[in-house]
Amino acid sequence: MRTLDTVTVGDLRARRLVRSHDVPSSANSEIWLISAGSGDILENTTSTDIGFTFDGGNPSVTAQIYRVVGASEIPAAIAAESGDRITITIPADGIAFISLIASGTTSGSMSNVTEDFSALCGKDFLGIHASTSSTSAESETATFSGNSTADFAAVALKSAAAR
C-alpha cells in the first residue's frame, strides 16, 4: 500500500488534516493545509511548485487546492469514510472541503455539495473535489452516485472571526 508522506508548496511543508481510513493501494484521499494568510510567506504568491512524496513509486494523485480567506486553520471537524456517503458537521459561517476517490470507475457524481472538480485521474480512478458552506451550524451529507465504493476525506473549517 502506498501512502502520501509529504506535500510541499514552494519550499514549505503542508500539514495533513485527514486521510481516508481505507486508502486503496493505488491512490489516496487526503486533505492537507498550508497557511497563505496575512504575514505568511505565501501571502502574495500567485504560482508555485507543489510536491508530493509517496512511500512507493508510480502513484496516482489528484490535487485539490483552494485559497481560503477568513477561515481558521484549526479544523472544526474531520471525517473519513468508505462507502457511498460522508457526513460532516459544518460550524456557523464555516466551510467544508470533501475529497473523493473511487477506484475502478470512470463516472459518478456527488450530491448536496458543489463539485469543484470531477474527472478520470490516473489509471482507472475517479477523483471528485467538492466544497460547501453553512451560515448556521449543520451536518451535511455528500452522497456518491457511482458504480463502486468510494473513499472520502472531509474537513470543516470555522470562520477565523468565530470564537
C-alpha positions as a printed NumPy array, in Angstrom:
array([[  0.   ,   0.   ,   0.   ],
       [  1.397,   3.41 ,  -0.947],
       [  0.802,   6.374,   1.318],
       [  1.4  ,  10.059,   0.847],
       [  4.189,  11.11 ,   3.205],
       [  4.653,  14.826,   2.483],
       [  3.183,  17.686,   0.492],
       [  5.187,  20.835,  -0.118],
       [  4.038,  24.143,  -1.556],
       [  7.034,  26.072,  -2.742],
       [  9.591,  25.273,  -0.075],
       [  7.01 ,  24.982,   2.718],
       [  5.696,  21.736,   4.148],
       [  1.925,  21.306,   4.389],
       [  0.131,  19.614,   7.301],
       [ -2.164,  16.601,   6.804],
       [ -5.619,  17.232,   8.251],
       [ -7.322,  13.963,   7.336],
       [ -6.616,  10.711,   5.472],
       [ -9.255,   8.23 ,   4.379],
       [ -9.163,   5.163,   6.574],
       [ -9.311,   2.72 ,   3.667],
       [ -6.727,   4.036,   1.241],
       [ -6.623,   1.955,  -1.978],
       [ -3.25 ,   0.547,  -2.994],
       [ -3.009,   2.904,  -5.966],
       [ -4.377,   6.221,  -4.677],
       [ -5.081,   8.367,  -1.61 ],
       [ -7.969,  10.53 ,  -0.419],
       [ -6.482,  13.129,   1.894],
       [ -6.728,  16.81 ,   2.756],
       [ -3.645,  18.87 ,   3.627],
       [ -3.325,  22.512,   4.725],
       [ -0.728,  25.236,   4.452],
       [ -1.201,  28.829,   5.556],
       [ -1.102,  31.543,   2.925],
       [ -2.668,  34.241,   5.084],
       [ -1.61 ,  37.719,   6.056],
       [  2.057,  37.785,   7.012],
       [  2.742,  34.251,   5.747],
       [  5.459,  33.529,   3.184],
       [  2.843,  32.519,   0.586],
       [  0.602,  35.566,   1.171],
       [  1.23 ,  37.224,  -2.205],
       [  2.158,  34.1  ,  -4.165],
       [  0.22 ,  33.557,  -7.378],
       [  2.038,  30.426,  -8.531],
       [  4.476,  27.9  ,  -7.09 ],
       [  5.547,  24.278,  -7.377],
       [  3.641,  21.644,  -5.417],
       [  5.489,  18.466,  -4.483],
       [  4.167,  15.071,  -3.373],
       [  6.344,  12.421,  -1.727],
       [  4.978,   8.875,  -1.512],
       [  6.427,   5.859,   0.272],
       [  6.306,   3.937,  -3.018],
       [  6.62 ,   4.623,  -6.712],
       [  4.182,   5.246,  -9.537],
       [  1.266,   6.712,  -7.548],
       [ -1.883,   8.283,  -8.91 ],
       [ -2.869,  11.632,  -7.429],
       [ -5.402,  14.372,  -7.933],
       [ -4.768,  17.614,  -6.037],
       [ -7.484,  19.842,  -4.624],
       [ -6.152,  23.346,  -3.997],
       [ -8.146,  26.249,  -2.585],
       [ -7.166,  29.637,  -1.259],
       [ -9.469,  30.238,   1.682],
       [ -9.658,  33.712,   3.195],
       [-11.015,  34.273,   6.702],
       [-11.081,  30.643,   7.868],
       [ -9.401,  29.135,  10.901],
       [ -6.541,  26.728,  10.221],
       [ -7.737,  24.506,  13.061],
       [-10.317,  22.003,  11.804],
       [-13.751,  22.244,  13.42 ],
       [-14.442,  18.669,  12.236],
       [-12.784,  15.954,  10.197],
       [-14.248,  12.792,   8.699],
       [-13.024,   9.81 ,   6.71 ],
       [-15.371,   7.166,   5.303],
       [-15.617,   4.38 ,   2.747],
       [-18.882,   3.635,   1.013],
       [-21.294,   5.885,  -0.824],
       [-21.564,   8.86 ,   1.567],
       [-19.841,  11.027,   4.136],
       [-21.319,  13.347,   6.758],
       [-19.517,  16.294,   8.315],
       [-20.711,  18.985,  10.71 ],
       [-20.013,  22.486,   9.441],
       [-19.884,  25.302,  12.011],
       [-21.862,  28.536,  11.569],
       [-20.276,  30.647,   8.813],
       [-17.952,  27.716,   8.094],
       [-16.867,  25.802,   5.041],
       [-16.2  ,  22.147,   4.283],
       [-13.961,  20.501,   1.71 ],
       [-14.554,  16.933,   0.563],
       [-12.186,  14.74 ,  -1.435],
       [-13.398,  11.516,  -3.054],
       [-11.585,   8.754,  -4.85 ],
       [-13.419,   5.855,  -6.451],
       [-11.179,   3.139,  -7.864],
       [-12.331,   1.018, -10.771],
       [-14.847,   3.504, -12.122],
       [-14.748,   6.356, -14.581],
       [-18.025,   8.099, -13.768],
       [-20.207,   9.263, -10.899],
       [-21.105,  12.436,  -9.046],
       [-21.568,  13.818,  -5.525],
       [-24.842,  15.333,  -4.368],
       [-25.582,  18.015,  -1.723],
       [-22.255,  19.811,  -2.351],
       [-20.665,  21.902,  -5.091],
       [-18.454,  19.757,  -7.293],
       [-15.378,  21.844,  -7.998],
       [-13.635,  19.102,  -9.997],
       [-14.647,  15.696, -11.354],
       [-12.52 ,  13.688, -13.779],
       [-10.848,  10.398, -14.536],
       [ -7.47 ,  10.621, -12.827],
       [ -4.508,   8.357, -13.183],
       [ -5.243,   4.79 , -14.163],
       [ -8.872,   3.836, -13.682],
       [ -9.982,   6.029, -10.798],
       [-12.408,   8.905, -10.477],
       [-11.424,  11.95 ,  -8.446],
       [-14.045,  14.409,  -7.2  ],
       [-13.291,  17.548,  -5.186],
       [-16.199,  19.381,  -3.591],
       [-16.983,  22.182,  -1.186],
       [-19.954,  23.534,   0.716],
       [-20.608,  26.253,   3.266],
       [-23.095,  26.941,   6.022],
       [-24.448,  30.118,   7.601],
       [-25.746,  28.154,  10.597],
       [-24.17 ,  25.09 ,  12.202],
       [-25.405,  21.956,  10.421],
       [-24.418,  18.487,   9.328],
       [-24.036,  17.944,   5.601],
       [-24.079,  14.561,   3.895],
       [-22.444,  14.214,   0.485],
       [-23.585,  11.136,  -1.427],
       [-21.676,   9.475,  -4.268],
       [-23.689,   8.088,  -7.16 ],
       [-21.206,   5.845,  -8.886],
       [-20.849,   2.144,  -9.527],
       [-18.108,   1.49 ,  -6.964],
       [-17.274,   2.165,  -3.347],
       [-15.602,   5.492,  -2.733],
       [-13.109,   6.658,  -0.142],
       [-13.858,  10.094,   1.288],
       [-11.845,  12.61 ,   3.288],
       [-13.544,  15.754,   4.602],
       [-12.631,  18.74 ,   6.746],
       [-14.773,  21.593,   8.066],
       [-13.239,  24.937,   8.998],
       [-14.837,  27.665,  11.067],
       [-14.617,  31.351,  10.337],
       [-11.447,  32.936,  11.707],
       [-13.676,  35.568,  13.312],
       [-15.741,  32.926,  15.189],
       [-14.891,  32.474,  18.823]])
